[in-house]
Amino acid sequence: MADDSRPDEGQNPEDEFRDMLRDILSGKSSIDPGQLAGAAGLPNDPASVAALMNQLQGALRAGGGDGGINWDIALQQGQERAAAGAQSTTPAQRAELEQAFHIAALWLDDVISVAELTVEPRLMTRKEWVTATMPLWSQLAEPVATSISDSLTSVLSEQAPEELKGMLAGASQMMRSLGGTLFAMQLGQVVGQLSSEVVSGGDIGIPLFGDQQAALLPQNVAEFGEGLDVPMDQVQIYLAVRELAHARLFRHSRWLRLHMITSITEFAHGISIDTSRLESLAEGFDPSNPEELRDAMVNGSLIPPKTDAQLAALDRLETMLALVEGWVDVVTVEATSRLPRADAINETVKRRRASGGPAESAFATLVGLELRPRRLREAAAMWQAVTDAVGNEARDGLWAHPDILPTSADLDDPQALVARLTSTAKGEAPVLDEVDQALEDLLRDDNPDRPHEA
């Protein structure tokens, strides 16, 4: 009896490649599907293996498409991961957190000159958080995912045995689709895990929602408060203040979210893949041990050291993240001054932010971008110095336009910024730095009629 699993003579490379993969997915190959599940970052249990097989078979049925990445897979993986161990919000929790948001809004009005939100804050489950934020995570990860998928396809085609090269070259779109599927599943697992670590929409620092939305995750807020020896209502109010401050800042400075997301995506587009590392993996690749390939994808070893241009872009991005987080820190401390245990909660927030969670670290290695600002302490000190010198309204006015926002140099020397703002507040001529003074002197020399300062 003829072996129906063998490809027909004259079969095109894409069909031949599809048949080979179907053998793997149907168990006719020596490759263990459980090992493929491990390569996708899934637990080696029957349900996870079945999910992986369904996703990869779906990629095959789609015929490879245009080789793009189906981010719906990331969403599905993230939702399933988030649903594991999730708890529903009780009516009592909902009432307590809605009251916390109400109090937070009143207290913030006393310390910031930033308009209130016109959209009601939300209480989200972990699954709802994944659903709401996955579009942005996908946007941030897509440049790296595409680069890895394309590079992997190219290297495997070049390193394949001679008898397979033609088949792999002819099935490049399908290979990209399958590579993208594995990456998307990885991202979904990371975001799903992240949903159990964050307490709010602004917890990561970047604006995950639109500029009007504030949100808390009741289950995670409750877990955050466990073991603090602080009354839960104080924890809820403190976290509500932080979240509202973050959301109101991005509503006030409508340019800020686009500016930040554009900076991140531009940085990600500049990431290249270390093909020499991929080539060495391909040369010794053991199909029965795909875990090695997965490790390379998630430990950051495929992403080479940053270029000078990337380092400069990263410095600008870190400064922006630090300015946002530092401002939120300062206004939160002021707004929560009447909470008896605010200092204890603040210290916990700082320790938690400094270390980050495992899922956040996984995202950093997967995409090559660390989202925790290194200069947060300096930014908070600068905002406090500005507040002390010129008050809340002048401080918040610096968010009106990117051209007047403090810079990295202002973090280095906040007193120079304070001197400029103080002079402006008094109606005096602005204090010029060396560059501005040189420009002023040049303009004065070119224009003899321009009055000289006394």
Tab-separated table of N, CA and C in Angstrom, residues 306-374:
chain	number	residue	atom	x	y	z
A	306	LYS	N	23.261	47.900	21.421
A	306	LYS	CA	22.623	49.072	20.811
A	306	LYS	C	23.661	49.943	20.111
A	307	THR	N	23.240	50.547	18.993
A	307	THR	CA	24.093	51.486	18.272
A	307	THR	C	24.097	52.821	19.016
A	308	ASP	N	25.001	53.711	18.578
A	308	ASP	CA	25.052	55.041	19.192
A	308	ASP	C	23.733	55.782	18.999
A	309	ALA	N	23.140	55.642	17.797
A	309	ALA	CA	21.868	56.314	17.535
A	309	ALA	C	20.775	55.764	18.443
A	310	GLN	N	20.777	54.451	18.638
A	310	GLN	CA	19.781	53.850	19.525
A	310	GLN	C	19.987	54.281	20.973
A	311	LEU	N	21.243	54.364	21.386
A	311	LEU	CA	21.523	54.793	22.759
A	311	LEU	C	21.033	56.218	22.984
A	312	ALA	N	21.215	57.082	21.973
A	312	ALA	CA	20.734	58.459	22.080
A	312	ALA	C	19.205	58.490	22.148
A	313	ALA	N	18.555	57.661	21.305
A	313	ALA	CA	17.088	57.595	21.320
A	313	ALA	C	16.595	57.044	22.645
A	314	LEU	N	17.313	56.054	23.179
A	314	LEU	CA	16.933	55.456	24.457
A	314	LEU	C	17.081	56.467	25.591
A	315	ASP	N	18.110	57.287	25.530
A	315	ASP	CA	18.312	58.311	26.557
A	315	ASP	C	17.150	59.304	26.557
A	316	ARG	N	16.706	59.708	25.357
A	316	ARG	CA	15.567	60.633	25.269
A	316	ARG	C	14.296	59.987	25.815
A	317	LEU	N	14.099	58.714	25.477
A	317	LEU	CA	12.911	58.006	25.940
A	317	LEU	C	12.942	57.828	27.455
A	318	GLU	N	14.097	57.465	27.996
A	318	GLU	CA	14.202	57.283	29.443
A	318	GLU	C	13.968	58.598	30.184
A	319	THR	N	14.450	59.701	29.596
A	319	THR	CA	14.218	61.005	30.212
A	319	THR	C	12.727	61.302	30.266
A	320	MET	N	12.012	61.020	29.151
A	320	MET	CA	10.568	61.269	29.119
A	320	MET	C	9.837	60.389	30.135
A	321	LEU	N	10.186	59.101	30.181
A	321	LEU	CA	9.562	58.206	31.154
A	321	LEU	C	9.834	58.675	32.584
A	322	ALA	N	11.063	59.116	32.846
A	322	ALA	CA	11.420	59.585	34.184
A	322	ALA	C	10.659	60.857	34.538
A	323	LEU	N	10.493	61.768	33.572
A	323	LEU	CA	9.755	63.002	33.833
A	323	LEU	C	8.307	62.700	34.203
A	324	VAL	N	7.685	61.773	33.473
A	324	VAL	CA	6.292	61.408	33.758
A	324	VAL	C	6.185	60.778	35.141
A	325	GLU	N	7.013	59.759	35.389
A	325	GLU	CA	6.935	59.044	36.658
A	325	GLU	C	7.325	59.937	37.838
A	326	GLY	N	8.321	60.796	37.627
A	326	GLY	CA	8.744	61.693	38.692
A	326	GLY	C	7.648	62.678	39.063
A	327	TRP	N	6.955	63.223	38.053
A	327	TRP	CA	5.845	64.148	38.307
A	327	TRP	C	4.729	63.433	39.060
A	328	VAL	N	4.391	62.226	38.628
A	328	VAL	CA	3.341	61.446	39.301
A	328	VAL	C	3.731	61.186	40.752
A	329	ASP	N	4.987	60.864	40.989
A	329	ASP	CA	5.453	60.626	42.359
A	329	ASP	C	5.241	61.854	43.241
A	330	VAL	N	5.666	63.011	42.732
A	330	VAL	CA	5.620	64.232	43.536
A	330	VAL	C	4.178	64.627	43.853
A	331	VAL	N	3.304	64.602	42.851
A	331	VAL	CA	1.925	65.030	43.109
A	331	VAL	C	1.182	63.991	43.962
A	332	THR	N	1.552	62.716	43.825
A	332	THR	CA	0.908	61.697	44.656
A	332	THR	C	1.281	61.861	46.121
A	333	VAL	N	2.566	62.112	46.394
A	333	VAL	CA	3.001	62.323	47.779
A	333	VAL	C	2.270	63.520	48.384
A	334	GLU	N	2.125	64.596	47.620
A	334	GLU	CA	1.451	65.784	48.139
A	334	GLU	C	-0.039	65.521	48.348
A	335	ALA	N	-0.668	64.835	47.388
A	335	ALA	CA	-2.113	64.610	47.473
A	335	ALA	C	-2.489	63.634	48.573
A	336	THR	N	-1.580	62.725	48.920
A	336	THR	CA	-1.893	61.704	49.922
A	336	THR	C	-1.287	62.025	51.289
A	337	SER	N	-0.922	63.270	51.510
A	337	SER	CA	-0.254	63.640	52.764
A	337	SER	C	-1.145	63.397	53.980
A	338	ARG	N	-2.472	63.343	53.761
A	338	ARG	CA	-3.362	63.108	54.911
A	338	ARG	C	-3.608	61.634	55.197
A	339	LEU	N	-3.015	60.750	54.406
A	339	LEU	CA	-3.100	59.317	54.701
A	339	LEU	C	-2.037	58.960	55.742
A	340	PRO	N	-2.418	58.400	56.894
A	340	PRO	CA	-1.435	58.116	57.960
A	340	PRO	C	-0.292	57.210	57.516
A	341	ARG	N	-0.558	56.238	56.621
A	341	ARG	CA	0.481	55.284	56.219
A	341	ARG	C	0.941	55.495	54.791
A	342	ALA	N	0.819	56.701	54.273
A	342	ALA	CA	1.214	56.977	52.885
A	342	ALA	C	2.689	56.688	52.648
A	343	ASP	N	3.548	57.010	53.628
A	343	ASP	CA	4.988	56.789	53.453
A	343	ASP	C	5.299	55.306	53.242
A	344	ALA	N	4.631	54.440	54.005
A	344	ALA	CA	4.877	53.003	53.872
A	344	ALA	C	4.450	52.495	52.495
A	345	ILE	N	3.311	52.990	52.015
A	345	ILE	CA	2.850	52.574	50.684
A	345	ILE	C	3.801	53.097	49.616
A	346	ASN	N	4.246	54.333	49.790
A	346	ASN	CA	5.159	54.936	48.818
A	346	ASN	C	6.456	54.150	48.724
A	347	GLU	N	6.994	53.720	49.855
A	347	GLU	CA	8.232	52.940	49.845
A	347	GLU	C	8.039	51.603	49.135
A	348	THR	N	6.880	50.981	49.343
A	348	THR	CA	6.598	49.713	48.669
A	348	THR	C	6.515	49.909	47.163
A	349	VAL	N	5.867	50.988	46.746
A	349	VAL	CA	5.768	51.297	45.308
A	349	VAL	C	7.161	51.482	44.716
A	350	LYS	N	8.022	52.205	45.421
A	350	LYS	CA	9.376	52.456	44.911
A	350	LYS	C	10.180	51.163	44.790
A	351	ARG	N	10.113	50.300	45.810
A	351	ARG	CA	10.854	49.039	45.752
A	351	ARG	C	10.331	48.157	44.610
A	352	ARG	N	9.031	48.119	44.483
A	352	ARG	CA	8.412	47.298	43.453
A	352	ARG	C	8.803	47.781	42.062
A	353	ARG	N	8.817	49.104	41.898
A	353	ARG	CA	9.153	49.666	40.591
A	353	ARG	C	10.631	49.466	40.275
A	354	ALA	N	11.477	49.559	41.275
A	354	ALA	CA	12.922	49.405	41.051
A	354	ALA	C	13.272	48.005	40.580
A	355	SER	N	12.580	47.015	41.138
A	355	SER	CA	12.906	45.631	40.776
A	355	SER	C	12.154	45.158	39.547
A	356	GLY	N	10.924	45.648	39.354
A	356	GLY	CA	10.112	45.152	38.251
A	356	GLY	C	9.678	43.718	38.500
A	357	GLY	N	8.765	43.232	37.684
A	357	GLY	CA	8.293	41.867	37.824
A	357	GLY	C	8.898	40.963	36.764
A	358	PRO	N	8.742	39.647	36.927
A	358	PRO	CA	9.325	38.713	35.950
A	358	PRO	C	8.785	38.888	34.536
A	359	ALA	N	7.495	39.193	34.409
A	359	ALA	CA	6.938	39.360	33.067
A	359	ALA	C	7.489	40.614	32.397
A	360	GLU	N	7.692	41.667	33.186
A	360	GLU	CA	8.261	42.894	32.616
A	360	GLU	C	9.687	42.656	32.138
A	361	SER	N	10.445	41.886	32.907
A	361	SER	CA	11.802	41.536	32.489
A	361	SER	C	11.773	40.697	31.218
A	362	ALA	N	10.784	39.797	31.117
A	362	ALA	CA	10.662	38.961	29.926
A	362	ALA	C	10.367	39.815	28.707
A	363	PHE	N	9.507	40.846	28.866
A	363	PHE	CA	9.216	41.736	27.743
A	363	PHE	C	10.473	42.508	27.332
A	364	ALA	N	11.261	42.931	28.321
A	364	ALA	CA	12.473	43.689	28.022
A	364	ALA	C	13.446	42.869	27.172
A	365	THR	N	13.597	41.579	27.493
A	365	THR	CA	14.513	40.754	26.714
A	365	THR	C	13.900	40.351	25.376
A	366	LEU	N	12.584	40.169	25.350
A	366	LEU	CA	11.921	39.762	24.109
A	366	LEU	C	11.980	40.858	23.062
A	367	VAL	N	11.787	42.105	23.493
A	367	VAL	CA	11.721	43.234	22.559
A	367	VAL	C	12.977	44.091	22.602
A	368	GLY	N	13.827	43.898	23.606
A	368	GLY	CA	15.055	44.682	23.673
A	368	GLY	C	14.869	46.059	24.252
A	369	LEU	N	13.798	46.260	25.036
A	369	LEU	CA	13.508	47.589	25.569
A	369	LEU	C	13.131	47.491	27.041
A	370	GLU	N	13.903	48.136	27.892
A	370	GLU	CA	13.628	48.210	29.325
A	370	GLU	C	12.758	49.433	29.580
A	371	LEU	N	11.585	49.232	30.218
A	371	LEU	CA	10.628	50.316	30.384
A	371	LEU	C	10.749	51.031	31.728
A	372	ARG	N	11.644	50.596	32.584
A	372	ARG	CA	11.800	51.263	33.868
A	372	ARG	C	12.818	52.398	33.745
A	373	PRO	N	12.414	53.642	34.009
A	373	PRO	CA	13.347	54.769	33.857
A	373	PRO	C	14.446	54.735	34.916
A	374	ARG	N	15.687	54.894	34.471
A	374	ARG	CA	16.813	54.847	35.401
A	374	ARG	C	16.928	56.124	36.227
